[in-house]
Tab-separated table of C-alpha atoms and ligand atoms in Angstrom:
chain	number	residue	atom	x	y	z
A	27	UNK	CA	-1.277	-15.206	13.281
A	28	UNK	CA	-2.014	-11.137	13.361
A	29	UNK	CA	-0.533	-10.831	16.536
A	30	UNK	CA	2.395	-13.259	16.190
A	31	UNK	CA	3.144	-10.803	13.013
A	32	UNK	CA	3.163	-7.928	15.342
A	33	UNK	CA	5.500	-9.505	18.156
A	34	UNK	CA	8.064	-10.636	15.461
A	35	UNK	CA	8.377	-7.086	13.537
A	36	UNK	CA	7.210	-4.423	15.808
A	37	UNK	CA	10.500	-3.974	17.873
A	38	UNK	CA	12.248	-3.833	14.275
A	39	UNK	CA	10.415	-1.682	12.355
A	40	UNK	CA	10.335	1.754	12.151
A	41	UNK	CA	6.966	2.777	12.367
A	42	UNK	CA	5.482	5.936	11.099
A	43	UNK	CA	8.985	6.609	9.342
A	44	UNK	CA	8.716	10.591	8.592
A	45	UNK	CA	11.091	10.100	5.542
A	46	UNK	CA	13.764	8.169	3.852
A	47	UNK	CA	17.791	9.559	4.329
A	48	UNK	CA	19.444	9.627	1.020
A	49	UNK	CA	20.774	5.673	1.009
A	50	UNK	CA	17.482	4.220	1.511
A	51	UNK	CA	15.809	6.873	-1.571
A	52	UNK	CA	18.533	5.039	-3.727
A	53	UNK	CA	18.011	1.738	-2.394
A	54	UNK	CA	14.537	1.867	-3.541
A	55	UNK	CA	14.530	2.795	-6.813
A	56	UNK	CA	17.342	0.935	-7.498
A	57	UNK	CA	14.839	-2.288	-5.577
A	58	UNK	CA	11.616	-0.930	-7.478
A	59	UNK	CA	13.093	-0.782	-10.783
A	60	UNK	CA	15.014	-3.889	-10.840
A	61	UNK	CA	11.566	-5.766	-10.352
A	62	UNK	CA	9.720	-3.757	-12.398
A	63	UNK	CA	12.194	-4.588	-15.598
A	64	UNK	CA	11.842	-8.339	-14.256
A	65	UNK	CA	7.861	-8.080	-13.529
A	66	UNK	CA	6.458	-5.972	-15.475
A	67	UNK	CA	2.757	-6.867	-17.046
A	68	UNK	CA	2.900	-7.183	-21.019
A	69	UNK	CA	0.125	-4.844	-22.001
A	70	UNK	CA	-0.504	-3.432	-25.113
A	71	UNK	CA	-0.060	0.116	-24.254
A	72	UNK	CA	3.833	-0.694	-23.460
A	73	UNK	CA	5.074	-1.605	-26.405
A	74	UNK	CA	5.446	2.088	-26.992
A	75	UNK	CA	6.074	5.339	-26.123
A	76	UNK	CA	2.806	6.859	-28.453
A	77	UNK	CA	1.065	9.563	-26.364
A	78	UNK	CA	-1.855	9.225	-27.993
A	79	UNK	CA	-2.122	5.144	-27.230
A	80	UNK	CA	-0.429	6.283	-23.701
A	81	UNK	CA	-2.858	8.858	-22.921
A	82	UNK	CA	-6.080	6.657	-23.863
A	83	UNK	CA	-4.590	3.643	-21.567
A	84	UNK	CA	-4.465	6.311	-19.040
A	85	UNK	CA	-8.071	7.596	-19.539
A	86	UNK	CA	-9.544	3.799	-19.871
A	87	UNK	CA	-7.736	2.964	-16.824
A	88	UNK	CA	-9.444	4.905	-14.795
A	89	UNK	CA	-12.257	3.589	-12.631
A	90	UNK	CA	-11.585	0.478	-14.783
A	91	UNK	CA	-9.369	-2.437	-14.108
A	92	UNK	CA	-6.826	-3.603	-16.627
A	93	UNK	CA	-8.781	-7.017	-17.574
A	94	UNK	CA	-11.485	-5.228	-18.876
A	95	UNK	CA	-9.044	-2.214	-20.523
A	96	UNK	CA	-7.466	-4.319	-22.798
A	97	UNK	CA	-9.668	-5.576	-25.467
A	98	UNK	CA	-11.434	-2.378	-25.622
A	99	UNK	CA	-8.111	-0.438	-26.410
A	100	UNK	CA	-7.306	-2.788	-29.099
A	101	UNK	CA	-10.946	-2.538	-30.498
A	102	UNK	CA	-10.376	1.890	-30.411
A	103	UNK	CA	-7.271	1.942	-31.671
A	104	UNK	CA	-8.368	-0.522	-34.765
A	105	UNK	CA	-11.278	1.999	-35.186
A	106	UNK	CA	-8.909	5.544	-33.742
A	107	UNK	CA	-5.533	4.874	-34.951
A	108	UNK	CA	-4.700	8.345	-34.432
A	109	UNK	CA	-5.441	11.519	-32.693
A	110	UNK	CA	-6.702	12.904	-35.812
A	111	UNK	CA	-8.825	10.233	-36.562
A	112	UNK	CA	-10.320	10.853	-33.401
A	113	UNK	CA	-10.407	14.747	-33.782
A	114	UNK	CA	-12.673	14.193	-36.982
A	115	UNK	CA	-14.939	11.419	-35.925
A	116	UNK	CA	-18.657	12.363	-34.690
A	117	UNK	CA	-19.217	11.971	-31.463
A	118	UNK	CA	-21.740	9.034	-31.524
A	119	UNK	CA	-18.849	6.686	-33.612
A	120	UNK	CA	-16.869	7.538	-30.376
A	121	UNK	CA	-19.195	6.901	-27.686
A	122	UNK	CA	-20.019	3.247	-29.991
A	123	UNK	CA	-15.899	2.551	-30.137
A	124	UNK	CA	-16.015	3.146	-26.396
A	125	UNK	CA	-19.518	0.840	-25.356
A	126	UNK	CA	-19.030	-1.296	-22.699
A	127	UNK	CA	-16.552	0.823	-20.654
A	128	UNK	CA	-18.784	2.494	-19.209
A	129	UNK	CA	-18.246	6.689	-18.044
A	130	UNK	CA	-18.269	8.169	-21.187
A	131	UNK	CA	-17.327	11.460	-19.847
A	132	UNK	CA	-14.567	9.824	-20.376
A	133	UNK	CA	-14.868	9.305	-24.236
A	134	UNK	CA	-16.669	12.915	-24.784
A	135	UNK	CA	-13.668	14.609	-22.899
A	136	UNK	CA	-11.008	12.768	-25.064
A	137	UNK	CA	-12.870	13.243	-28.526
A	138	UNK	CA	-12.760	17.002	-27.314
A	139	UNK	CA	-9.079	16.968	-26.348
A	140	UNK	CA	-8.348	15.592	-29.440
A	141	UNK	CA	-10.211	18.215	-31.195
A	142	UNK	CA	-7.646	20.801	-29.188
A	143	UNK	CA	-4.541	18.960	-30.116
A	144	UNK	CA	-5.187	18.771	-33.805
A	145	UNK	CA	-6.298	22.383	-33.619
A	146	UNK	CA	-4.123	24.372	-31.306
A	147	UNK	CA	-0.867	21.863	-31.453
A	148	UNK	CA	-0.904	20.951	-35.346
A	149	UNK	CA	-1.954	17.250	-33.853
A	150	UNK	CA	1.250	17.009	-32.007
A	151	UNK	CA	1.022	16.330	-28.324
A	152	UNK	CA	2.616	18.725	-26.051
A	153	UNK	CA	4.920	17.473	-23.549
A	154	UNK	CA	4.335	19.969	-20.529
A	155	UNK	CA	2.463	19.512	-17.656
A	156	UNK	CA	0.630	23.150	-17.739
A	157	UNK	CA	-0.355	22.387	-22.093
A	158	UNK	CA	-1.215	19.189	-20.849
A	159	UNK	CA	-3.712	19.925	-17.973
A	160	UNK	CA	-5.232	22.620	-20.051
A	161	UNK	CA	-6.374	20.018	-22.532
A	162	UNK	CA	-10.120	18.621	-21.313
A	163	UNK	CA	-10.145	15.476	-19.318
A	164	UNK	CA	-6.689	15.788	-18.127
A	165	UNK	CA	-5.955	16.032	-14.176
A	166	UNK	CA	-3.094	16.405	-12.246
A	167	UNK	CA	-2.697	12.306	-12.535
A	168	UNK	CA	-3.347	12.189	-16.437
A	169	UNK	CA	-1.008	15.354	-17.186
A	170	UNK	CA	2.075	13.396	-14.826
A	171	UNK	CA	1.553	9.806	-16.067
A	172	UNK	CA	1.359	11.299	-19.906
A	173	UNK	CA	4.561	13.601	-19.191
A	174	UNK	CA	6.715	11.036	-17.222
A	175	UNK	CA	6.128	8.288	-19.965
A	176	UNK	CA	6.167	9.402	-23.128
A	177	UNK	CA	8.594	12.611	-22.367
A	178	UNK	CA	10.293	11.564	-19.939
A	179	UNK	CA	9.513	14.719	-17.278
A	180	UNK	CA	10.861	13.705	-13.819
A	181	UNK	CA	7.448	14.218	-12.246
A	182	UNK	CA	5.498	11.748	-9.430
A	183	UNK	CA	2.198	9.976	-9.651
A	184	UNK	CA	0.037	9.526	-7.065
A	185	UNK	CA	-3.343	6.908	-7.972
A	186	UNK	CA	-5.280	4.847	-5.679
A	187	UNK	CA	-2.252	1.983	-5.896
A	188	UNK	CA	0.658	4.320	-5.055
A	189	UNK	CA	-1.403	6.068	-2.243
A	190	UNK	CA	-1.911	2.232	-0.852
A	191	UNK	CA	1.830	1.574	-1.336
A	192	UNK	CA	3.042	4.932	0.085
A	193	UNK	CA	0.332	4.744	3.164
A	194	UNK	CA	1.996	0.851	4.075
A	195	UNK	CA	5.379	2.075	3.587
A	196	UNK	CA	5.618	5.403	5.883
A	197	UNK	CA	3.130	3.519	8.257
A	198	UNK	CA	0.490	6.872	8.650
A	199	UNK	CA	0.000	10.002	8.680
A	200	UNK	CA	0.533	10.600	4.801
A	201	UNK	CA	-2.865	12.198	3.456
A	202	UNK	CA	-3.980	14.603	0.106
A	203	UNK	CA	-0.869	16.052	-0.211
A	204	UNK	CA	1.773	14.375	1.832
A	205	UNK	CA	1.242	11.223	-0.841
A	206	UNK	CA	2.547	13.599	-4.147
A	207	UNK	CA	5.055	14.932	-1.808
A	208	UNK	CA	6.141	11.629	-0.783
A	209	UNK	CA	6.214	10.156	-4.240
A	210	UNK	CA	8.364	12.807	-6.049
A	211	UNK	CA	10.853	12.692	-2.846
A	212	UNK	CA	11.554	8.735	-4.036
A	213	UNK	CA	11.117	9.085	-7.655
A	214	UNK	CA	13.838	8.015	-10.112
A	215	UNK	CA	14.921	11.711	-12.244
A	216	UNK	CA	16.323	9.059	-14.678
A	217	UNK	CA	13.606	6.798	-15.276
A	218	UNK	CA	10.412	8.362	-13.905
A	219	UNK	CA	8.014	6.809	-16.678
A	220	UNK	CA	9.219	3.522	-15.752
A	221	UNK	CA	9.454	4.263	-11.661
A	222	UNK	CA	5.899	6.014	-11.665
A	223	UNK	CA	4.596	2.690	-13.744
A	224	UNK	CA	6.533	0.278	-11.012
A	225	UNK	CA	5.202	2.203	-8.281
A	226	UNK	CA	1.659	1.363	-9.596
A	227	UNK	CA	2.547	-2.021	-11.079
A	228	UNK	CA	3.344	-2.825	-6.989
A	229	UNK	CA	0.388	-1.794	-5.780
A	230	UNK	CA	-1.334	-3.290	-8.392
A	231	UNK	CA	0.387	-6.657	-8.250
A	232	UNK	CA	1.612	-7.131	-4.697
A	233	UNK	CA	0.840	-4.549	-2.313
A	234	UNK	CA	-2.707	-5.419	-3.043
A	235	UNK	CA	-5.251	-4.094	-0.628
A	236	UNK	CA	-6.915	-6.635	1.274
A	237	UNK	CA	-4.082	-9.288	1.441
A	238	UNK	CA	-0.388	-7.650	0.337
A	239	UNK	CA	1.935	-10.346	-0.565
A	240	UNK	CA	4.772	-8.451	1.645
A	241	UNK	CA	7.513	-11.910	1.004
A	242	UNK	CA	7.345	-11.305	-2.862
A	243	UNK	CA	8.102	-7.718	-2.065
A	244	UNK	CA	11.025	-5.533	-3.665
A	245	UNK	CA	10.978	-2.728	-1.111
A	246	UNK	CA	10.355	-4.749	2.311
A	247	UNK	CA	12.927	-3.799	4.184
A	248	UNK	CA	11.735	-0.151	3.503
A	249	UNK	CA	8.615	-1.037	4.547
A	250	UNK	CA	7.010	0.438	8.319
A	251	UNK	CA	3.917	-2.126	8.456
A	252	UNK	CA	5.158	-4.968	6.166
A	253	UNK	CA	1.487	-6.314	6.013
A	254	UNK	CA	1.366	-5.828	9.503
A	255	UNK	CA	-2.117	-3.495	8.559
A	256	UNK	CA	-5.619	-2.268	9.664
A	257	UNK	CA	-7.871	-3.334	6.554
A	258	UNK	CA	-10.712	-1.261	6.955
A	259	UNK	CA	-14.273	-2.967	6.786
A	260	UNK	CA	-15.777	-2.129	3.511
A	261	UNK	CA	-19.298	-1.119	3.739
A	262	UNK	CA	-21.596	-2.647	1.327
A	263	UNK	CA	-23.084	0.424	-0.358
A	264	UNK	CA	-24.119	-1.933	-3.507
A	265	UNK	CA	-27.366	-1.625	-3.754
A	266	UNK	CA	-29.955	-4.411	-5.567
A	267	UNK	CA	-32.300	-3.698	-8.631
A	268	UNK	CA	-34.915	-5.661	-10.474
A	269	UNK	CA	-35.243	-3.923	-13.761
A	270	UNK	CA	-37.320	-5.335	-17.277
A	271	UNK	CA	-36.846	-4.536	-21.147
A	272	UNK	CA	-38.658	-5.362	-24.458
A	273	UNK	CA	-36.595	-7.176	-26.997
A	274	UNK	CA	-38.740	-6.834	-30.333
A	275	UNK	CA	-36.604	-7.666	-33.304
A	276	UNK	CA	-38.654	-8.042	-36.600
A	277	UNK	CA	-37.136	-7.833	-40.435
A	278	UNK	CA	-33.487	-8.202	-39.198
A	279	UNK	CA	-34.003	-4.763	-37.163
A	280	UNK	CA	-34.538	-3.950	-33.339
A	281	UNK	CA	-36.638	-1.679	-31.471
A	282	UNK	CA	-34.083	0.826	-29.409
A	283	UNK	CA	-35.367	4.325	-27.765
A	284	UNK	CA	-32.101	7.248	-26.851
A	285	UNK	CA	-31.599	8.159	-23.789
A	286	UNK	CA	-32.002	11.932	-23.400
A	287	UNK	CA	-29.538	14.389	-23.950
A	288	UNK	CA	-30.362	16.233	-20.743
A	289	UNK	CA	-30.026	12.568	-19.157
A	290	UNK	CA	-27.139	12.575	-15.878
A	291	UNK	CA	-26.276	9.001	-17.321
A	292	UNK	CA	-25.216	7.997	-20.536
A	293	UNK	CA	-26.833	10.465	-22.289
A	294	UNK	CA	-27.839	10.002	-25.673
A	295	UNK	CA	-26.838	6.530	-25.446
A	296	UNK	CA	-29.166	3.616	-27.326
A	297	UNK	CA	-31.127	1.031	-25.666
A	298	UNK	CA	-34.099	-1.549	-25.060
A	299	UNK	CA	-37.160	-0.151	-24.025
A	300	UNK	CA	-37.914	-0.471	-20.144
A	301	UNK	CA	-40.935	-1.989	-19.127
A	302	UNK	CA	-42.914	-2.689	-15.927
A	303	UNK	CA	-41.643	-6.284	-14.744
A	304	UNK	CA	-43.971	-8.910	-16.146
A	305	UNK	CA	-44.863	-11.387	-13.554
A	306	UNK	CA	-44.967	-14.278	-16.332
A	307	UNK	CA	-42.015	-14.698	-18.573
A	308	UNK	CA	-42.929	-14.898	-22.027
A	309	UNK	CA	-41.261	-17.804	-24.479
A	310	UNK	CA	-37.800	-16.791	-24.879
A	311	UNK	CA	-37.539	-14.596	-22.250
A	312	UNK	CA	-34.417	-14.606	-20.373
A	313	UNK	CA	-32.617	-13.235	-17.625
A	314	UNK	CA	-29.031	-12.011	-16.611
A	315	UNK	CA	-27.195	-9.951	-13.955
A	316	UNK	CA	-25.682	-6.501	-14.541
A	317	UNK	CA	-23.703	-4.339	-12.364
A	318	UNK	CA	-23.347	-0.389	-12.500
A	319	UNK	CA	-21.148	1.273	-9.971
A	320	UNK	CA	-22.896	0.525	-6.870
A	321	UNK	CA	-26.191	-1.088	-8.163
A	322	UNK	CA	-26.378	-4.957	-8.529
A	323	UNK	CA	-29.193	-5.448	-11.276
A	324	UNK	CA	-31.207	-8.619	-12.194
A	325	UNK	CA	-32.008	-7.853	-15.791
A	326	UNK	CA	-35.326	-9.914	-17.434
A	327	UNK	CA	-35.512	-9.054	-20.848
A	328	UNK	CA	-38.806	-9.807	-22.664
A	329	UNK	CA	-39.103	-10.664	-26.421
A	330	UNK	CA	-41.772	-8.426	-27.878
A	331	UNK	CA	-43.269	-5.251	-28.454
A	332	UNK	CA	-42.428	-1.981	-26.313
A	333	UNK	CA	-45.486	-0.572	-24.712
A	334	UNK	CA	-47.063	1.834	-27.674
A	335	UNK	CA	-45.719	4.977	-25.787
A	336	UNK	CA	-41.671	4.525	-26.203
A	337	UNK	CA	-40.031	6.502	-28.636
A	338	UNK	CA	-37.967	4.989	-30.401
A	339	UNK	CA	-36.616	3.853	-34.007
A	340	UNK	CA	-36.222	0.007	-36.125
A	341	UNK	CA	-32.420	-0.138	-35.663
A	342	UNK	CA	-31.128	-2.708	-38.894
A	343	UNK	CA	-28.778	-5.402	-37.216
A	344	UNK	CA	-25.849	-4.441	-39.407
A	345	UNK	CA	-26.436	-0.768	-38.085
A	346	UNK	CA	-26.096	-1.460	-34.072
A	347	UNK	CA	-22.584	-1.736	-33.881
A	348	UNK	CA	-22.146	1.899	-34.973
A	349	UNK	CA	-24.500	2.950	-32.312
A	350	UNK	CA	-23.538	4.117	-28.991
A	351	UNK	CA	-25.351	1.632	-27.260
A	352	UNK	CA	-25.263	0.895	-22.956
A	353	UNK	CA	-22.644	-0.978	-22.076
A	354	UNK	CA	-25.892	-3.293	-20.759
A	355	UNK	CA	-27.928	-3.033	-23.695
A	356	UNK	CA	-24.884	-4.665	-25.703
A	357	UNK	CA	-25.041	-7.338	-22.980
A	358	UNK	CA	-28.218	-8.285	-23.793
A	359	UNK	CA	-27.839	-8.161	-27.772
A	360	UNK	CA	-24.877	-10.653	-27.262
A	361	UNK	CA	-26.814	-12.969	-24.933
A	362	UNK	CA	-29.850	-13.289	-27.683
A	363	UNK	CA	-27.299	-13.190	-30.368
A	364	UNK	CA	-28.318	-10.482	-32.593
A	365	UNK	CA	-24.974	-9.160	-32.471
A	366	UNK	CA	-21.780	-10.321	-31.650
B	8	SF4	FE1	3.113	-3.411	0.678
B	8	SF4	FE2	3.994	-5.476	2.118
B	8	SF4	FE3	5.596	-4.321	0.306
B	8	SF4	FE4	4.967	-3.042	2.556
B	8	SF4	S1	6.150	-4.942	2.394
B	8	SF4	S2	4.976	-2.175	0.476
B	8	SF4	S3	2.838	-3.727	2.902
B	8	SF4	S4	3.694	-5.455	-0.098
C-alpha cells in the first residue's frame, strides 16, 4: 500500500514546498478555520476568554494530554477560582490541588507567577508578550498561546502538534526556527487565538503522528507528503521497576514520610514509606502498575508497619486530601480506599 501511495501522489505533489504564494496562505486559513469552527473539541477552558483559566490549561497541557487535563482543571479552579486566590494560597494547598499531574515545577512556577501578577499588575494579567515571558513559568509557547487567545495579539505557536503539522505540510527541511517562521507566515492577523488553537487541534486530532488521517483533512491539497511519511522507529527508552511500600493505617490515620526538600523529584511531596520487596505478600497486600515518564513500575504495597527508621508523621484520613501527596501515593490510597 506505501508504495502504491507514493506512485499515485508523487508526480503531483510538490515536495519540499519552500513556501506558500499569497492564494494558497488564504486558502488555508480560510480551510483551517472553517473546520476548526465545525470541529472543534468542547473543553472547559473554551468557554472563555479568562487568562487566568487560559493560562493554567496552557501550563497543565504541557507534557500532559487533554484526557487527563480536564478533571484536574475543574478540581483547581473549584479550589483556585482566581489568580488571587492562588497568589495567597501556601504552597503545599497548591502542590495538593495539583496531585496527580505530575511536574510540579509546573504548579510552584504558577503559584509564583501569580504572586507577580497580583503584586506588580494589581492582579490584572498583562497582555504583552515581553510582561508575559517575564512572569515565571512562561516560555516563548506559554507567552504566544496566552497573548493570541485571550488578547487577541496576531502572534504564531509552534508545540509538538504544529511542528508535526508544519514538518508534513512543507515536506522537510523546516527545523528550530524555520517552524515559528513558518507558522506566523500562515497565521490568520484576524483570528490568531482561534488559528493557533486549529493549528494544534489538527495535529492533535488528525494529523496524528503515527497514522494521520490525511482524507478527513482540511488543508490536503496544501499538503507536500499527504501521509505519504517516514515514521521514525521509536526507541523504547521505558525502563521497568519493581518498587514496595508500607501501608499502616491505625485510628483512622496513615503513616506518610516527605520527600526532601533538596529532593530532584517531587520535593516535599507526601508518601508511603518504601520498603525492601517482601518475598511473601502479607494478607491484604496488593499490587498495581504505575508509570513515571520513562519508568514502568510494578507497585506491591504492604499493609503494616514502616521499618522503625522512616520518618514520618500519623496523617488523619480527613487531613490527606490537603496534602501534597505523589501522584502514586494517591493511587494507592484510592485502590485501598482510604480516600477517594
Ligand atoms: Fe497531516 Fe495528512 Fe493533513 Fe498532510 S494531509 S497535514 S499529513 S493529515
Amino acid at each position: 500500500m506505501a508504495n502504491l501511495r507514493v506512485t499515485n501522489y508523487s508526480a503531483m505533489l510538490p515536495r519540499d514546498r519552500p513556501k506558500f504564494d499569497a492564494p494558497e496562505i488564504r486558502r488555508w486559513r480560510r480551510r483551517l478555520l472553517s473546520w476548526y469552527d465545525r470541529n472543534r473539541r468542547d473543553l472547559p477552558w473554551r468557554q472563555d476568554r479568562d487568562p487566568y483559566r487560559v493560562w493554567l490549561s496552557e501550563i497543565m497541557l504541557q507534557q500532559t494530554r487533554v484526557s487527563a487535563v480536564v478533571e484536574h482543571y475543574r478540581r483547581f479552579l473549584r479550589r483556585f477560582p482566581t489568580v488571587q486566590k492562588l497568589a495567597s494560597a501556601r504552597e503545599p494547598a497548591v502542590l495538593a490541588a495539583w496531585s496527580g499531574l505530575g511536574y510540579y515545577r509546573r504548579a510552584r512556577m504558577m503559584h509564583a507567577a501569580a504572586k507577580a501578577i497580583v503584586k506588580q499588575h494589581a492582579g490584572r494579567f498583562p497582555g504583552g508578550i515581553a510582561e508575559l515571558r517575564a512572569l515565571p513559568g512562561i516560555g516563548r509557547y506559554t507567552a504566544a498561546a496566552i497573548a493570541s487567545i485571550v488578547f487577541d495579539v496576531p502572534t504564531a505557536v509552534v508545540d509538538g502538534n504544529v511542528e508535526r503539522v508544519l514538518g508534513r505540510v512543507f515536506g522537510s527541511g523546516l527545523t528550530g526556527e524555520g517552524f515559528w517562521q513558518a507558522a506566523e507566515a500562515l497565521l490568520s492577523r484576524k483570528r490568531p487565538g482561534d488559528f493557533n488553537q486549529a493549528m494544534m487541534e489538527l495535529g492533535a486530532t488528525v494529523c496524528l503522528p503515527r497514522q494521520p488521517r490525511c482524507s478527513a483533512c482540511p488543508v490536503f491539497d496544501l499538503c507536500a507528503t499527504r501521509g505519504d511519511i517516514d515514521v521514525p522507529k521509536k526507541l523504547s527508552r521505558q525502563q521497568r521497576r519493581d518498587i514496595c511500600y508500607a501501608l499502616d493505617h491505625r485510628n483512622r490515620s496513615v503513616f506518610l514520610v516527605q520527600r526532601p526538600k533538596h529532593s530532584s523529584l517531587m520535593p516535599g511531596m507526601w508518601e508511603l514509606p518504601e520498603i525492601p520487596a517482601a518475598k511473601q505478600p502479607n494478607p491484604g497486600s496488593f499490587t498495581l502498575r504505575h508509570s513515571i515518564t520513562v519508568t514502568d513500575y510494578t507497585v506491591r504495597v504492604m499493609r503494616g508497619p514502616a521499618p522503625g527508621t522512616s520518618k514520618g508523621r500519623w496523617v488523619p484520613r480527613k487531613s490527606i486530601p490537603r496534602l501534597p501527596l505523589t501522584g502514586l501515593t494517591r493511587k494507592i490510597l484510592r485502590e485501598a480506599h482510604v480516600i477517594q
